[in-house]
Coordinates of C-alpha atoms and ligand atoms in Angstrom, one line a residue:
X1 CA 0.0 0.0 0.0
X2 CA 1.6 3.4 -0.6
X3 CA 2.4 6.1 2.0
X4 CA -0.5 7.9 1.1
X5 CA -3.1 5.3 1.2
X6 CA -1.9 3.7 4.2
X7 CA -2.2 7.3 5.7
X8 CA -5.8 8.2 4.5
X9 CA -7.0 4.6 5.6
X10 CA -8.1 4.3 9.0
X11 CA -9.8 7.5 9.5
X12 CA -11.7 7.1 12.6
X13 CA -12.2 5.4 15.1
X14 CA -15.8 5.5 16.6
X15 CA -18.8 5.6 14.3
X16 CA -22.3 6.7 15.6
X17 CA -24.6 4.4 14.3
X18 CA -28.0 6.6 13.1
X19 CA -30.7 4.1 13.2
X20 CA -32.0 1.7 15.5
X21 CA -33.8 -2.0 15.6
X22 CA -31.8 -4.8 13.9
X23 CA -30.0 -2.8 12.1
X24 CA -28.4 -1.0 15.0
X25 CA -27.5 -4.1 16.3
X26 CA -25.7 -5.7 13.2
X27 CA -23.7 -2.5 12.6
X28 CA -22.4 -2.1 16.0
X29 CA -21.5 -5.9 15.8
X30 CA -19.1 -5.1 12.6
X31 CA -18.0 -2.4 14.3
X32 CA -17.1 -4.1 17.1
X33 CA -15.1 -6.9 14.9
X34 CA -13.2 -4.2 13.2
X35 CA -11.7 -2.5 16.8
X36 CA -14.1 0.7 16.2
X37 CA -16.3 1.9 19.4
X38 CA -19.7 2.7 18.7
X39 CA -22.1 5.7 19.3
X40 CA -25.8 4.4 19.7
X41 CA -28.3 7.1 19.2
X42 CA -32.4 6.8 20.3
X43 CA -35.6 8.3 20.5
X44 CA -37.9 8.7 23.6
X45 CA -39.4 5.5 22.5
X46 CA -36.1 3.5 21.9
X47 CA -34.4 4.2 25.1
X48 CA -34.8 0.7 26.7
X49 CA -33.1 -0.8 23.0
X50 CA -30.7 -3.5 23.9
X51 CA -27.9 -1.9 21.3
X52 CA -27.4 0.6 23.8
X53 CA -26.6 -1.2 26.7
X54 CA -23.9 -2.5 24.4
X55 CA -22.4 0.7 23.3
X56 CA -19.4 2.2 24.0
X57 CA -21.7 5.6 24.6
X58 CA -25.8 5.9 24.0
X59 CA -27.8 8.9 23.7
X60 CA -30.7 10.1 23.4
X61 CA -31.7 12.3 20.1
X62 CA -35.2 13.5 20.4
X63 CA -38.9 12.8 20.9
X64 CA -40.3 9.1 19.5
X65 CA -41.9 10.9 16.4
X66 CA -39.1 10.1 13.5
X67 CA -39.0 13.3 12.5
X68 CA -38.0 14.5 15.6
X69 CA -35.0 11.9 16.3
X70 CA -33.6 9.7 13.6
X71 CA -34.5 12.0 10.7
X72 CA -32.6 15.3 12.9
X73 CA -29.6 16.0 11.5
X74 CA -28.9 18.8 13.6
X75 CA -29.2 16.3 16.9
X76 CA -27.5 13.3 15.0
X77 CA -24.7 15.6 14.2
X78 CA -24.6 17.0 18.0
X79 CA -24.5 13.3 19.2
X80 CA -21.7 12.5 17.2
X81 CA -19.3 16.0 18.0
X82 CA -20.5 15.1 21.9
X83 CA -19.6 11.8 21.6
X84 CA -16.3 12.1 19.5
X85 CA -17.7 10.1 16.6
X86 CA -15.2 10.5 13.5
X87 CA -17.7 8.6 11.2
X88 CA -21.9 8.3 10.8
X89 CA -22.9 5.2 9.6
X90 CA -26.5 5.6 8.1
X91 CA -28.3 1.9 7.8
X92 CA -31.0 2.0 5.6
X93 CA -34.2 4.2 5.7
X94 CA -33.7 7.1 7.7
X95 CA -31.2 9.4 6.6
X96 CA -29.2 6.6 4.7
X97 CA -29.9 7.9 1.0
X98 CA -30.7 11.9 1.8
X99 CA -27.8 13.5 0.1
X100 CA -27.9 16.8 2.3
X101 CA -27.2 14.6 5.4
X102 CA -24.4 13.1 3.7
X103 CA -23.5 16.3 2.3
X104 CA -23.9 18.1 6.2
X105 CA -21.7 15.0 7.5
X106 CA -18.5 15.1 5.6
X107 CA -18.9 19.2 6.1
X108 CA -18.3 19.2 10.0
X109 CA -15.6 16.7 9.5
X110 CA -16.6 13.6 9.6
X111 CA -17.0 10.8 7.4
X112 CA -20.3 9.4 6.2
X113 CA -20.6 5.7 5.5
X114 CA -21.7 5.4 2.4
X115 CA -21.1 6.7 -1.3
X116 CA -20.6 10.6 -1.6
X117 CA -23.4 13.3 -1.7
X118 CA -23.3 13.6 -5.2
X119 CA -23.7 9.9 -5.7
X120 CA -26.7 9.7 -3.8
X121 CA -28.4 12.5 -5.5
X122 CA -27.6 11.2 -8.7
X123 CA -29.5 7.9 -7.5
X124 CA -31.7 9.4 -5.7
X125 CA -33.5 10.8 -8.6
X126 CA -34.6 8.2 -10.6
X127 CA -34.5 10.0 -14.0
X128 CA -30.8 11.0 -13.8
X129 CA -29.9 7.3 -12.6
X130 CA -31.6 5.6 -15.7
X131 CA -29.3 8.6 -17.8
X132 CA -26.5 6.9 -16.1
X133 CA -27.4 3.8 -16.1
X134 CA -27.6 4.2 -20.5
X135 CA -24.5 5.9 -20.6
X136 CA -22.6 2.8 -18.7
X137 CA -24.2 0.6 -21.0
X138 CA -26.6 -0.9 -18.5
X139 CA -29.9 -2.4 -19.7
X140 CA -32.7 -0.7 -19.1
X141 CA -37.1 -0.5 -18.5
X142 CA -38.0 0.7 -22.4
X143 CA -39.1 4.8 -22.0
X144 CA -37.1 8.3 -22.7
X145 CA -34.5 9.1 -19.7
X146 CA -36.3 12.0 -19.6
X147 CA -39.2 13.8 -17.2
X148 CA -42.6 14.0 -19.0
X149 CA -43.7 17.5 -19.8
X150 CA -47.0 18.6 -19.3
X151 CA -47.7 19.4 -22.9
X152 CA -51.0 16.5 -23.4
X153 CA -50.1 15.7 -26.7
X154 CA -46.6 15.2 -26.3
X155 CA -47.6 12.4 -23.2
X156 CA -49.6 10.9 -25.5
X157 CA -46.9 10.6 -28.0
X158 CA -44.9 9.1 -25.7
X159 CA -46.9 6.8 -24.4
X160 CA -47.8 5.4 -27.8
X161 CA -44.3 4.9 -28.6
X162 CA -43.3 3.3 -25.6
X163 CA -46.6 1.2 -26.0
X164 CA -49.2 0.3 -23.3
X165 CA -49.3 -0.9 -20.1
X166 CA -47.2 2.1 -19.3
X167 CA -46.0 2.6 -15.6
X168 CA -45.9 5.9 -14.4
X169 CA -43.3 6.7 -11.9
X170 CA -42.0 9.4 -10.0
X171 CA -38.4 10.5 -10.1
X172 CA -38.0 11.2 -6.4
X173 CA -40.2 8.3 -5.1
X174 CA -39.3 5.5 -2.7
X175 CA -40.7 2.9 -0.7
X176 CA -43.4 1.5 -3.3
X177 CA -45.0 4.9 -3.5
X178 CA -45.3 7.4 -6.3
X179 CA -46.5 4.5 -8.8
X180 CA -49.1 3.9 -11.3
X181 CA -50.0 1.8 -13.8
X182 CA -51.9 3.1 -17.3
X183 CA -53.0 -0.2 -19.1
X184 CA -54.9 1.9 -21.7
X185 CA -54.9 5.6 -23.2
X186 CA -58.7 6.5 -21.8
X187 CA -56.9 6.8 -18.4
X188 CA -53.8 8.5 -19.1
X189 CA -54.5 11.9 -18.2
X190 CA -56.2 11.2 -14.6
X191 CA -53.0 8.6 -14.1
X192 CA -50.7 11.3 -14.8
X193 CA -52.2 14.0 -13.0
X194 CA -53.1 11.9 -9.6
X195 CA -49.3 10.8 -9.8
X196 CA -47.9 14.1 -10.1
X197 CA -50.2 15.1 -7.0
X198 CA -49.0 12.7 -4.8
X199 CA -45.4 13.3 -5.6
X200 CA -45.8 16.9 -4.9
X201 CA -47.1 16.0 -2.1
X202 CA -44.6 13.1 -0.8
X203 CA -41.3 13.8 -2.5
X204 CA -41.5 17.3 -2.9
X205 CA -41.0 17.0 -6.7
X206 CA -43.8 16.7 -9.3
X207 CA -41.1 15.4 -11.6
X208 CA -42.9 12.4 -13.5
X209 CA -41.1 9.7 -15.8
X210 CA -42.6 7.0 -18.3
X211 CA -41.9 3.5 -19.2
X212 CA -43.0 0.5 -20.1
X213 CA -45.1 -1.6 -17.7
X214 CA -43.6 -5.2 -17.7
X215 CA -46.3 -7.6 -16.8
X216 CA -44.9 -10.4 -15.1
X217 CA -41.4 -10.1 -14.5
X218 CA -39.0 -10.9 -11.4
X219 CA -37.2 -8.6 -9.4
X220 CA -33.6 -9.6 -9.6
X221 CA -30.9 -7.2 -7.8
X222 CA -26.8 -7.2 -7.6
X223 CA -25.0 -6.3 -5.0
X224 CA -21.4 -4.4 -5.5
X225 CA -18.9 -3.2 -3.0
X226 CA -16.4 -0.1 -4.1
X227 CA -13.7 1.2 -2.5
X228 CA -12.1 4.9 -2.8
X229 CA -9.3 3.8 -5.0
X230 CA -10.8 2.6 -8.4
X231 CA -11.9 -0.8 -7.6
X232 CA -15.5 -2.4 -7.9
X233 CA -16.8 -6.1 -7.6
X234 CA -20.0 -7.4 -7.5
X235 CA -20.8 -10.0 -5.0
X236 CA -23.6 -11.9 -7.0
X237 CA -27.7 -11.2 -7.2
X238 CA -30.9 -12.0 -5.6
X239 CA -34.4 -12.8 -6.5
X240 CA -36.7 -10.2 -4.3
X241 CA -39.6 -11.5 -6.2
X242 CA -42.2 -11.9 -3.4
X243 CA -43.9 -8.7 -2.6
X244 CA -46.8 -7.2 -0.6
X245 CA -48.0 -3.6 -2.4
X246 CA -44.0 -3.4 -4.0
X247 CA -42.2 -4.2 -0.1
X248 CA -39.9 -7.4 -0.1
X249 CA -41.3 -10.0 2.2
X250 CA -38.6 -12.9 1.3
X251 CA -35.8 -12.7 -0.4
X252 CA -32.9 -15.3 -1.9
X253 CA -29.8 -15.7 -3.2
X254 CA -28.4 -16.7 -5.7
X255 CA -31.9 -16.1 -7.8
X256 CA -33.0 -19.3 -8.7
X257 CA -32.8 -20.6 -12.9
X258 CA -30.7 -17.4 -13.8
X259 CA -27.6 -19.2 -16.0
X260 CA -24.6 -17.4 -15.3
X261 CA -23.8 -16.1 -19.0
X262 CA -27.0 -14.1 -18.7
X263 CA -26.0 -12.3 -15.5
X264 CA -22.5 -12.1 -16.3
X265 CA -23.0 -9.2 -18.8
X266 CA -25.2 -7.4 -16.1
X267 CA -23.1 -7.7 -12.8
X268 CA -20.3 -6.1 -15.6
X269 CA -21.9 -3.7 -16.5
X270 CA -23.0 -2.8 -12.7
X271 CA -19.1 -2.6 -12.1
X272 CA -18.7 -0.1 -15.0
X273 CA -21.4 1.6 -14.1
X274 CA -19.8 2.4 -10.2
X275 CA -16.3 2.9 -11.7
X276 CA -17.9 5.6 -14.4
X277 CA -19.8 7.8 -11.6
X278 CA -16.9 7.0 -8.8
X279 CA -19.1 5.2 -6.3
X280 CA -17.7 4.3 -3.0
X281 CA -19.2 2.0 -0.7
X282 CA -22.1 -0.8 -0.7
X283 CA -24.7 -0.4 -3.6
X284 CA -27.4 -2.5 -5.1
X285 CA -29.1 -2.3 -9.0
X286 CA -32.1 -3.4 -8.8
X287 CA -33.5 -5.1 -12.3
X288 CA -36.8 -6.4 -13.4
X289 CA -36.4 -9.5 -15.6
X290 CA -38.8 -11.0 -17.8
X291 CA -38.6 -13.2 -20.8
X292 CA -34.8 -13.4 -20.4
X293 CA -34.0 -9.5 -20.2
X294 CA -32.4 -7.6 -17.7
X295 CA -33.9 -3.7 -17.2
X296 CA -32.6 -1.8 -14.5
X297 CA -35.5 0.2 -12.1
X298 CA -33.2 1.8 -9.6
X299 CA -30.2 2.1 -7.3
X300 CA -30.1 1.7 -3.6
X301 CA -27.1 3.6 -2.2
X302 CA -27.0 1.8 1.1
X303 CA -27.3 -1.2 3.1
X304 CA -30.2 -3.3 2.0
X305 CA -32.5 -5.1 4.7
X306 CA -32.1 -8.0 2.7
X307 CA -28.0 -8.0 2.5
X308 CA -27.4 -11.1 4.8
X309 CA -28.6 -13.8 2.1
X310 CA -25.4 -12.2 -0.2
X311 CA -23.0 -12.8 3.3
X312 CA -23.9 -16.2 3.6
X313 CA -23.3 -17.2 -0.4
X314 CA -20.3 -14.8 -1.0
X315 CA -18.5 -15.0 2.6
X316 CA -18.4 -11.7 2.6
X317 CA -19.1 -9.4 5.6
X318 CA -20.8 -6.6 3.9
X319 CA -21.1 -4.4 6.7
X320 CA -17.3 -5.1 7.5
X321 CA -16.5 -3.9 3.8
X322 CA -18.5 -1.0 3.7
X323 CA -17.0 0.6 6.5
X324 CA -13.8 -0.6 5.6
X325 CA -14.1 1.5 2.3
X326 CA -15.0 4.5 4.2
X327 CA -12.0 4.5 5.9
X328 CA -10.1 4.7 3.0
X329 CA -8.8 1.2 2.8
X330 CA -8.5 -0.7 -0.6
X331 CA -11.0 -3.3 -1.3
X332 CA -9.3 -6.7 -0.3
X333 CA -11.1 -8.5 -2.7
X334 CA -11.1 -8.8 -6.6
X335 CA -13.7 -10.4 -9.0
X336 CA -11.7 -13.6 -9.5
X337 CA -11.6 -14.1 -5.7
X338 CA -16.2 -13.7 -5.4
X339 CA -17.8 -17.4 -5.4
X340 CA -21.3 -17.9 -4.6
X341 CA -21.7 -20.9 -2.3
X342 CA -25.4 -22.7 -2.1
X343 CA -28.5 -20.9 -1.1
X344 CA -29.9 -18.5 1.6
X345 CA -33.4 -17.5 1.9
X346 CA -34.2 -14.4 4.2
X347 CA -37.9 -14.1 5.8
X348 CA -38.6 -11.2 7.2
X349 CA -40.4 -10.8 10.7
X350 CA -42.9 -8.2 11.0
X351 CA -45.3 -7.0 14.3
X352 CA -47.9 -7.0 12.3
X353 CA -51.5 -8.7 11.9
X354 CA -51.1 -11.9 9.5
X355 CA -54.1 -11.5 8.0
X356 CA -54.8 -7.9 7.8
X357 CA -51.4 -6.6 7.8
X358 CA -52.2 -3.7 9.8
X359 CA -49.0 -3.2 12.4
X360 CA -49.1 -4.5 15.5
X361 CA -47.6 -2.6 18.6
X362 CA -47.0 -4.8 22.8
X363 CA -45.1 -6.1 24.6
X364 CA -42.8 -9.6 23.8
X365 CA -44.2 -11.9 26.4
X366 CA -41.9 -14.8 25.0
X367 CA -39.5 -15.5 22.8
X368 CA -37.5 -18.8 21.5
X369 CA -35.5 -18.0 18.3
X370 CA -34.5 -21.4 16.2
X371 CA -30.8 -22.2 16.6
X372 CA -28.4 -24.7 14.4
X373 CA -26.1 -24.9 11.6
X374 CA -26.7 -22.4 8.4
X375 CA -29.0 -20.4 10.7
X376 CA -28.6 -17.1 11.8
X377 CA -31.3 -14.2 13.0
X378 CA -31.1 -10.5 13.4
X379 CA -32.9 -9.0 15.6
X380 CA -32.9 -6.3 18.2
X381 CA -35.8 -7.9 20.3
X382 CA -35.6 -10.1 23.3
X383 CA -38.7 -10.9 26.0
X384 CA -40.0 -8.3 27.6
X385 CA -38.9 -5.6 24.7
X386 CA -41.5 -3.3 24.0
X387 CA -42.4 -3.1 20.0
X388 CA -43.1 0.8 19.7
X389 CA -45.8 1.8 16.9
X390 CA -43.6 4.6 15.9
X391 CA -41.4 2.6 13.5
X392 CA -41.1 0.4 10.9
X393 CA -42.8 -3.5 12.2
X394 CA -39.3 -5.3 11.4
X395 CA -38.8 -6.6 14.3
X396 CA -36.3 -10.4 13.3
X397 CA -35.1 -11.5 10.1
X398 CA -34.5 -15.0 9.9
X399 CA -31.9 -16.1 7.6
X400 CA -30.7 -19.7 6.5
X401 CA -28.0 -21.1 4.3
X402 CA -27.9 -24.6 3.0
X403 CA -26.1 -26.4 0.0
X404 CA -29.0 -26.1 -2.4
X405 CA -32.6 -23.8 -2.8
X406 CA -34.4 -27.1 -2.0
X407 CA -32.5 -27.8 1.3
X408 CA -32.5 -24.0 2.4
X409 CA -36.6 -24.6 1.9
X410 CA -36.5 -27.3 4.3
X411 CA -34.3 -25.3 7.0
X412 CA -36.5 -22.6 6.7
X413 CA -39.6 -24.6 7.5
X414 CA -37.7 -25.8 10.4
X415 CA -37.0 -22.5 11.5
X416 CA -40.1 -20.9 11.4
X417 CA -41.3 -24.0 13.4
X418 CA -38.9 -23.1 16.3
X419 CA -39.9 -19.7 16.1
X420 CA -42.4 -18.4 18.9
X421 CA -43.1 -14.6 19.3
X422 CA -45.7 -14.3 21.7
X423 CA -47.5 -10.5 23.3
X424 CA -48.0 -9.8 19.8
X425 CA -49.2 -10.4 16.5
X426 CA -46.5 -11.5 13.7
X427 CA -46.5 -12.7 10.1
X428 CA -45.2 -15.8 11.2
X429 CA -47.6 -18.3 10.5
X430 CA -48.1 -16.6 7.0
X431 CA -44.5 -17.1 6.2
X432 CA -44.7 -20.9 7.4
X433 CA -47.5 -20.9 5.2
X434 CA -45.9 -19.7 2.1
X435 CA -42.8 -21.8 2.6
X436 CA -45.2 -24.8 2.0
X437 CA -46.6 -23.5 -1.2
X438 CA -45.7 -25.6 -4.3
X439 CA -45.1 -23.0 -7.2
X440 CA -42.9 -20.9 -4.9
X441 CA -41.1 -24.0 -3.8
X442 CA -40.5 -24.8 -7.7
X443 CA -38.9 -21.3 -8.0
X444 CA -38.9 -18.2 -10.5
X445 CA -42.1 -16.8 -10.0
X446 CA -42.9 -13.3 -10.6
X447 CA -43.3 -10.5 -8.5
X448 CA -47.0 -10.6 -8.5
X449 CA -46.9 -13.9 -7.2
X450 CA -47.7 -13.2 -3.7
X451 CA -50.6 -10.9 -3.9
X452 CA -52.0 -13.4 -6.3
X453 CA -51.4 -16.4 -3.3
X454 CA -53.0 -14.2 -0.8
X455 CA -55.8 -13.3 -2.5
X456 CA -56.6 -17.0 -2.7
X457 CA -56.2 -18.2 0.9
X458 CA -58.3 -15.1 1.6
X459 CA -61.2 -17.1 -0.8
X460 CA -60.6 -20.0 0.7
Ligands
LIG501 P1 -39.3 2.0 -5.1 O1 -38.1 3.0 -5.1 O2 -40.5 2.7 -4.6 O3 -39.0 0.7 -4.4 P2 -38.9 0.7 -7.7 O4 -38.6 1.5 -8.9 O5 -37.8 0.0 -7.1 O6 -39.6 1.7 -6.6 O7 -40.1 -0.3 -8.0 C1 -40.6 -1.1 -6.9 C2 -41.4 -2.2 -7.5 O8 -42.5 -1.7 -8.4 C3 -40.6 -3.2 -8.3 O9 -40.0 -4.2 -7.5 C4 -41.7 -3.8 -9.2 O10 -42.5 -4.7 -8.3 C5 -42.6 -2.6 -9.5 N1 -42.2 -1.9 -10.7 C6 -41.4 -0.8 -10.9 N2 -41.2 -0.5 -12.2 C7 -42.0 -1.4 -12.9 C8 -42.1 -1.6 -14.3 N3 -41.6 -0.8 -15.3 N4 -42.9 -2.7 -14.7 C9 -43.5 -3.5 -13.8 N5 -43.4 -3.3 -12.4 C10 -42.6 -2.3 -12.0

């Protein structure tokens, strides 16, 4: 390594973690495994979180309201100059892809964990990221990688060319929202202007975009890993196919039937992609594909929930490497060295109804979590926690890893059998459910799959 690499690497040595729930936990675990002392942060509603019992320091930020605490940058940043954090490390949600934040963090000295400011604003608006996405030679959804204007005619046009179903999309949306699907011209308008409302409204951009609706494909993502000095590798994809209104309920990796000369070209092209806008840090693409064809939707420009199912096929400690890159070390890993290694499913556990979905808010009156080889679980909860309705209802995500999809299958049934969560309702017996269904068990189905399957045990 040369003088001066060896002398920016290494550039802190506590990072204030600004999130909470499993994700807090699993970041001040890599933390811990790299030598660095943590900073946990709460809200009012957090302050009994086991994470900060475990930290080297633990405050509290603000009220429970979000708003108030983990989406404060002025009381995140305080926390960290009061705690002598060098580095903020984001998660996901939150602050984790707001480019001012990231922007606000390198400016009083510190260093953000996660790709630059300008990265994430590129990203972040989904128009400029499918101009990027072109220019790097990545495949993507067929429409102009432009915004629509508001001239009717021109919309039309547009739309024509393209050809229906078109999807609507805004280019600051997130989270499922600021979607809508136009199967036919007699709609167009209303779709257009109800979309533009709501993005007012929730991304504070009317800024629409167009493309082609794709009817029943699968959502296939890659993950890549960057570091500060040129280098990029991509640590293989996942199949995020099974979906509840557009949110990942299970995920798995490697995605099941994809041959690797098709992906090959993609993951490439990913790599290009990071090396051509100079990203640094973690980063998933996600793709739809259908019939075949790759088409890139969007980039994440964080940690993803569903990251652990890529650890346990790659080896790779993705949290360990992310923060690694931040401090300025260069990536100890090239392409030749990434293998992927069997399967891992991911189920995520959520407080919430199983039938109605509708959140669920307690107290854990008990709690056995399954235990044994090519199992692991996140989570922040343990009996007696009190799941808050403030937040987001991930409260465990249970993860396997077995030599093949069909064996991971059968160590995830086992698991969800040895999992009890009681004081509250959980998704749990709809996951043990699913894990029994035949199609899903055959693999590749398409990301309207599970709406589909839930719609029918609802008839029945
Ligand atoms: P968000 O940022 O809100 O997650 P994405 O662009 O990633 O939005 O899309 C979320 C989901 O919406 C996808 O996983 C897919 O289910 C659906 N979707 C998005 N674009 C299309 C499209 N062109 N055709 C069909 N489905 C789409």
């Amino acid at each position: 390594m040369s003088e001066t690499l060896e002398q920016s690497a290494g550039r802190f040595d506590t990072v204030l973690i600004a999130n909470r729930g499993e994700i807090a936990v699993r970041i001040q675990r890599a933390c811990r495994e790299l030598g660095l002392k943590t900073v946990a942060i709460c809200s009012e509603a957090d302050r009994q979180a086991p994470y900060g019992k475990t930290a080297d320091s633990f405050l509290c930020i603000g009220p429970s309201t979000a708003a108030k605490s983990y989406l404060n940058q002025d009381a995140i940043l305080l926390a960290a100059r009061l705690a002598g954090a060098g580095a903020i490390h984001p998660g996901y949600g939150f602050l984790s892809e707001n480019a001012a934040f990231a922007d606000a963090v390198e400016k009083a000295g510190l260093v953000f964990i996660g790709p630059t400011a300008s990265s994430i604003a590129i990203m972040g608006d989904k128009i400029s990221a499918k101009r990027a996405m072109m220019a790097a030679g990545v495949p993507c959804v067929p429409g102009p990688d432009t915004a629509l204007p508001d001239d009717p005619a021109t919309i039309e046009r547009i739309a024509l060319e393209i050809g229906y179903p078109v999807i609507i999309k805004a280019a600051g949306g997130g989270g499922g929202r600021g979607m809508r699907v136009v199967p036919k011209a007699d709609v167009l308008h209303e779709a257009i202007a109800l979309t533009r409302e709501e993005a007012r409204k929730a991304f504070g951009s009317r800024s629409l975009y167009m493309e082609k609706f794709l009817e029943h494909p699968r959502h296939i993502e890659i993950q890549v890993i960057c570091d500060d000095h040129g280098n990029a590798v991509w640590l293989g994809h996942r199949d995020c196919s099974m979906q509840r209104r557009h949110q990942k309920v299970v995920e798995e990796a490697p995605a099941p039937g994809i041959a690797p000369d098709i992906i090959q070209p993609v993951g490439l092209a990913c790599v290009q992609a990071c090396l051509q806008i100079g990203y640094r840090g973690v980063g998933t693409f996600e793709f739809l594909y259908e019939d075949g064809a790759f088409y890139f939707i969007e980039m994440n420009t964080r940690l993803q929930v569903e990251h652990p199912v890529t650890e346990m096929t790659s080896g790779v400690d993705i949290v360990q490497a992310q923060i690694r890159a931040a401090q300025g070390h260069v990536l100890d890993l090239i392409q030749g060295d990434v293998t992927c290694e069997g399967h891992s499913f991911e189920c995520r556990i959520n407080a919430e109804d199983p039938g109605t979905f509708l959140p669920s808010a307690g107290v854990v009156t008990h709690l056995a979590l399954p235990e044994g080889p090519g199992i692991r679980v996140d989570t922040h909860i343990h009996a007696g926690y009190k799941v808050s309705p403030y937040y987001d209802s991930l409260i465990a995500k249970l993860i396997v890893h077995a030599p093949t999809r069909a064996e991971a299958m059968a160590r995830m049934r086992e698991a969800l059998a040895g999992t009890e969560i009681e004081g509250i309702s959980t998704n749990i017996s709809f996951l043990r459910a699913l894990f029994e269904d035949g199609p899903f068990a055959q693999g590749e189905t398409d990301i309207h799959y599970l709406e589909q399957w839930l719609k029918l045990r609802r008839a029945a």
